[in-house]
Amino acid sequence: MIIQRLAGSVREYKKSSILTPILVSFEVAMECIIPFYIAKLVNAVKDGCEMRLLLHYGVLLALMAVLSLLFGALAGITCADASCGLAKNLRKDLFYSIQKYSFENIDKFQTSSLVTRMTTDVTNVQNAYMMLIRTAIRAPLMLLFAFAMALSMDGKLAWVFLLVLPVLGFGLGAVIRKTIPLFQKVFHKYDRLNESIQENVKGMRVVKSFVREEYEQKKFNAAAQDVCQDFTRAERILALNNPMMQFCMYAVMVFVLSFGSYTIITTRGLSLDVGQFSALLTYSFMMLNSLMMLSMVFVMMTMAVESGKRIVEALDETSALRSPEHPLETVKDGSIDFDGVSFRYSQKAERMALSNIELHIRSGETIGIIGTTGSAKSTLVQLIPRLYDATEGTVRVGGADVRQYDLNALRNQVAVVLQKNILFSGTIRENLCWGNQEATQEEFEQACKMACADEFIAQFPKGYDTYIEQGGANVSGGQKQRLCIARALLKKPKILILDDSTSAVDTKTDARIRQALRAYIPQTTKIIIAQRTASVKDADRIIVMEGGSIHSIGTHEELMENDPVYHEIYTSQNKAGEADEAKGE
């Protein structure tokens, strides 16, 4: 099943995959015929043949050697093409599969594990496939051809090779049984090692600001040592392959040399002559080398089996969220309704993140959401573009259940700007094009003006062609947030969600952005999640959340009068602001 699933990624490299074993077969045939003719040449020289016959054998042997070399070189080229192509397609298939994952699927695997599967695991499968279509074909063929030729030379001596096969088979089976559980453990530890690296690099500024380099180094060393110990245990067991093969190899060689020499001497070359004996020795080396190669194939396959399982697991993972069979393609307006909605992140979760949400938002309304940390503000809005599905109840957008829409059609009409915004490596223009690939320069400028991003873009020497480093490392947090707001506005959505996305800008700029949104996109439903009451004060309605439930809804004035939670938040923030101003004076 795993092999069949992985083989589906061979695709356009089937020709190279089929050609490789064919070319290897011709290479093996040439190599096995050469000792046969060398034996004839030795016997001819012993019998005092003419120079013409020597030249005949010499040309024939040279031609077979060249053909063997040619077939081997071509097999190497096609093998590299097939194995590298399989790896490319596997990474492509994995990446495409991951793109379809919902947040629930990502939570299940974790980023570090997916990175390991696309790198280390794919490389293991690539190396195994390379050996499978070349070495795993060459070794058995060489074993069979060499054994057949050895039988034709001297049947009695050839049978000795069959005696060592059960010994080798038993030894290899024991090695594989011991190493597979170790490899299963070590790949999970690889995930944790990558997670440590990813976390450290991503949080490098925090690590350095708190002078925690030594702590992170110790944590990484512990993870690396753990991986090293498991790999060492596995490699120690696998290392038994080599001495076991060498023992069998030399035991057979000693027997062939002893018994063959004895036969030549006692029969005076009648049962076995010198030419046959030299060919028999060559075939002995061929067969034993084939067994060595087969042991290498088994070792690589042992590692690749676990990697293959992990790759197939990621490929076969189906998204928890899918478009229905006959989806709605058009979102009528920006109205939003939560009818008895409750939500938990997983079936194993002990409590609901959201409980019994009843909420109705009119199209074009500006809604503020405020609440303490952990009150599920972000969780609430993530149900609108169907990043998660409600566990209970129904979420409606434009009057229709979100589960009835085509996912792309729904998400194209719901723009979400998060607090932790992501910019991709590329120019400002390329990042803005994520909102609308067909946007004109005028539309870029208008969106950036609404997001108050035009002022700092104008200060860059290259303007909209300024290069943004990965993750927006060369712009400030506030600039990053404003660019992400502009990117969302270019979608011209029916619903715009700002999830604490102005936390890094000053209050004056925050007010200008909100004023621009009211003036330029009055028909768009705007949901503003904020920690500052100043950011939601002017909203048509404000939702106060507490403990995963809606505590109260109303205007700023209504909440100040009737809701103690909102009143406390507002009062504490304004007192803090007044204290800061007094301190500044």
mmCIF file of N, CA and C in Angstrom, residues 92 142 151 200 228 250 302 351 491:
data_model
loop_
_atom_site.group_PDB
_atom_site.id
_atom_site.type_symbol
_atom_site.label_atom_id
_atom_site.label_comp_id
_atom_site.label_asym_id
_atom_site.label_seq_id
_atom_site.Cartn_x
_atom_site.Cartn_y
_atom_site.Cartn_z
ATOM 1 N N LYS A 92 6.471 18.165 -4.057
ATOM 2 C CA LYS A 92 5.387 18.939 -4.670
ATOM 3 C C LYS A 92 4.026 18.438 -4.178
ATOM 4 N N MET A 142 22.711 -10.304 -10.838
ATOM 5 C CA MET A 142 24.117 -10.710 -10.798
ATOM 6 C C MET A 142 24.254 -12.041 -10.058
ATOM 7 N N LEU A 151 27.587 -22.735 -12.315
ATOM 8 C CA LEU A 151 27.104 -24.104 -12.504
ATOM 9 C C LEU A 151 27.630 -24.699 -13.798
ATOM 10 N N ASN A 200 13.810 28.531 17.855
ATOM 11 C CA ASN A 200 14.954 29.367 18.229
ATOM 12 C C ASN A 200 15.234 30.437 17.182
ATOM 13 N N CYS A 228 21.011 11.370 18.388
ATOM 14 C CA CYS A 228 22.290 10.690 18.178
ATOM 15 C C CYS A 228 22.309 9.316 18.846
ATOM 16 N N TYR A 250 34.360 -14.777 3.017
ATOM 17 C CA TYR A 250 35.685 -15.390 3.126
ATOM 18 C C TYR A 250 35.585 -16.893 3.371
ATOM 19 N N THR A 302 14.984 -0.389 5.238
ATOM 20 C CA THR A 302 14.529 -0.344 6.629
ATOM 21 C C THR A 302 14.288 1.089 7.070
ATOM 22 N N ARG A 351 -13.168 21.444 27.479
ATOM 23 C CA ARG A 351 -14.243 22.438 27.549
ATOM 24 C C ARG A 351 -14.375 23.148 26.208
ATOM 25 N N LYS A 491 -8.543 43.296 -1.584
ATOM 26 C CA LYS A 491 -9.485 42.222 -1.914
ATOM 27 C C LYS A 491 -10.892 42.766 -2.155
#
